[in-house]
Structure formats: C-alpha cells, structure tokens
Protein backbone atom coordinates (compact mmCIF):
# COMPACT_ATOMS: atom_id res chain seq x y z
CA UNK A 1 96.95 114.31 113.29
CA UNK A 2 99.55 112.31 114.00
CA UNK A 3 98.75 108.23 114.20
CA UNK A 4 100.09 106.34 117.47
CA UNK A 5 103.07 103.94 117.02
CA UNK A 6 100.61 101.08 118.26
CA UNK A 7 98.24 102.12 114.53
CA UNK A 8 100.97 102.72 112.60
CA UNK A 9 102.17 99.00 113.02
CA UNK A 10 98.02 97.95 112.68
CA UNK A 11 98.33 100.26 109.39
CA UNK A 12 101.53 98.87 108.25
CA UNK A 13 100.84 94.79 108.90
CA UNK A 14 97.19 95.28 107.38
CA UNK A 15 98.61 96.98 104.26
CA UNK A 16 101.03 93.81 103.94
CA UNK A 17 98.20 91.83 104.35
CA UNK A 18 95.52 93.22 102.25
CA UNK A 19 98.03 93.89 99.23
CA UNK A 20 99.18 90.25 99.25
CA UNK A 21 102.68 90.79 100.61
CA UNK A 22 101.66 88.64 103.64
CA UNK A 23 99.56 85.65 102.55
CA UNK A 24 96.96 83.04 104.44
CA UNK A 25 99.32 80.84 106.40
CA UNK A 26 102.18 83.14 106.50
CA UNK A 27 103.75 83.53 109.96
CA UNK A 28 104.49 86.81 111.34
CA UNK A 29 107.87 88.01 112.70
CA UNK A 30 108.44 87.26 116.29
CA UNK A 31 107.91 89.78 118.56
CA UNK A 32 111.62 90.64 119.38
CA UNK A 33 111.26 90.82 115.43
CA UNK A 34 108.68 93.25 115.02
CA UNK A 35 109.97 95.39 118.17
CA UNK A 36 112.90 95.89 116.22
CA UNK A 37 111.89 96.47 112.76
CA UNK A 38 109.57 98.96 114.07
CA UNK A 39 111.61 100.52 116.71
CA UNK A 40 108.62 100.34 119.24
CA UNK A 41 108.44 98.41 122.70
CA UNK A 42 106.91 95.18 123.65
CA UNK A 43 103.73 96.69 124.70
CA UNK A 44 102.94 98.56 121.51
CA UNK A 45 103.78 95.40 119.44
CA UNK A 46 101.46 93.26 121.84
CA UNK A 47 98.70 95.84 121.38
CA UNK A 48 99.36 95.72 117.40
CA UNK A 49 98.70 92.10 117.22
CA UNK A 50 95.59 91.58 119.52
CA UNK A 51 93.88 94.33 117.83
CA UNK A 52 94.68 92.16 114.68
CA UNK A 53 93.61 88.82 116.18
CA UNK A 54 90.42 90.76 117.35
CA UNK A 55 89.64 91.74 113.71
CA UNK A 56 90.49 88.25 112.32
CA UNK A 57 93.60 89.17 110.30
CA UNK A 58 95.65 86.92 112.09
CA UNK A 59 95.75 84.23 114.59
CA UNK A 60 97.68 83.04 117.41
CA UNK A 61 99.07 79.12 117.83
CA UNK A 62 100.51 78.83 121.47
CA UNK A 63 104.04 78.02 121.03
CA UNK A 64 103.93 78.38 117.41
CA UNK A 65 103.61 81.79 116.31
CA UNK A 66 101.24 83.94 115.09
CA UNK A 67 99.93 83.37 111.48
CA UNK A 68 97.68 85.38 108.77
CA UNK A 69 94.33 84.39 108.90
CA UNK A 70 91.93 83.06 105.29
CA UNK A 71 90.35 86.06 104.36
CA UNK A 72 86.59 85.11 103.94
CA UNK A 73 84.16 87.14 101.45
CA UNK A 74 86.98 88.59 99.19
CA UNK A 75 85.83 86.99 96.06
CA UNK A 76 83.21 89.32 93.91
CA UNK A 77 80.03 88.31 93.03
C-alpha cells in the first residue's frame, strides 16, 4: 500500500530523529526548506510537522523555528 506524501515526510523526519541524525535542540529546515527537499506542498509539510508536535518529537518557538524535542524514557533500566 502505498504511504501518503504527508507519512512519508512523518516516516522520514522520525527516522532522522530516532537514529540520532537530528538531535534534542536541533532546528528543523524551514518550511520553504522542507517543501523543497521533499518535493511536496505547503500543506503536506504543515500536516508533517503538527502531527510531530502532537507526538512530542518536536516543538514549535513562534518566530524561531521549530526544534527537536528531549526524548524522555529512552534510557534502559
């Protein structure tokens, strides 16, 4: 089944994320960035990034930018 552009950016920002290519405090591209390096539209990146503020991956600073989140419980016990 094939994945829509909007998960496949989800799939492809998480996978930075979770294997350490995109670390706590690192800023994402902008927007014009990410519409370009994916080759989707505004709405699809927009989508993208409030389903990853929704899960905590990454948060938004008005004006700033939007920045990868601490990841909390990652350490084994």
């Amino acid at each position: 089944m094939a994945r829509s552009k909007t998960q496949q950016v989800i799939d492809d920002i998480t996978g930075q994320i979770e294997s350490g290519q995109l670390q706590p405090g690192d800023r994402l591209p902008s927007t014009a960035e990410l519409r370009t390096q994916y080759g989707v539209s505004i709405t699809v990146v927009r989508n993208a990034v409030q389903w990853l503020k929704a899960k905590g991956l990454v948060e938004g600073l008005s004006g700033v930018g939007v920045f990868v989140t601490e990841r909390n419980g990652e350490t084994s016990n």
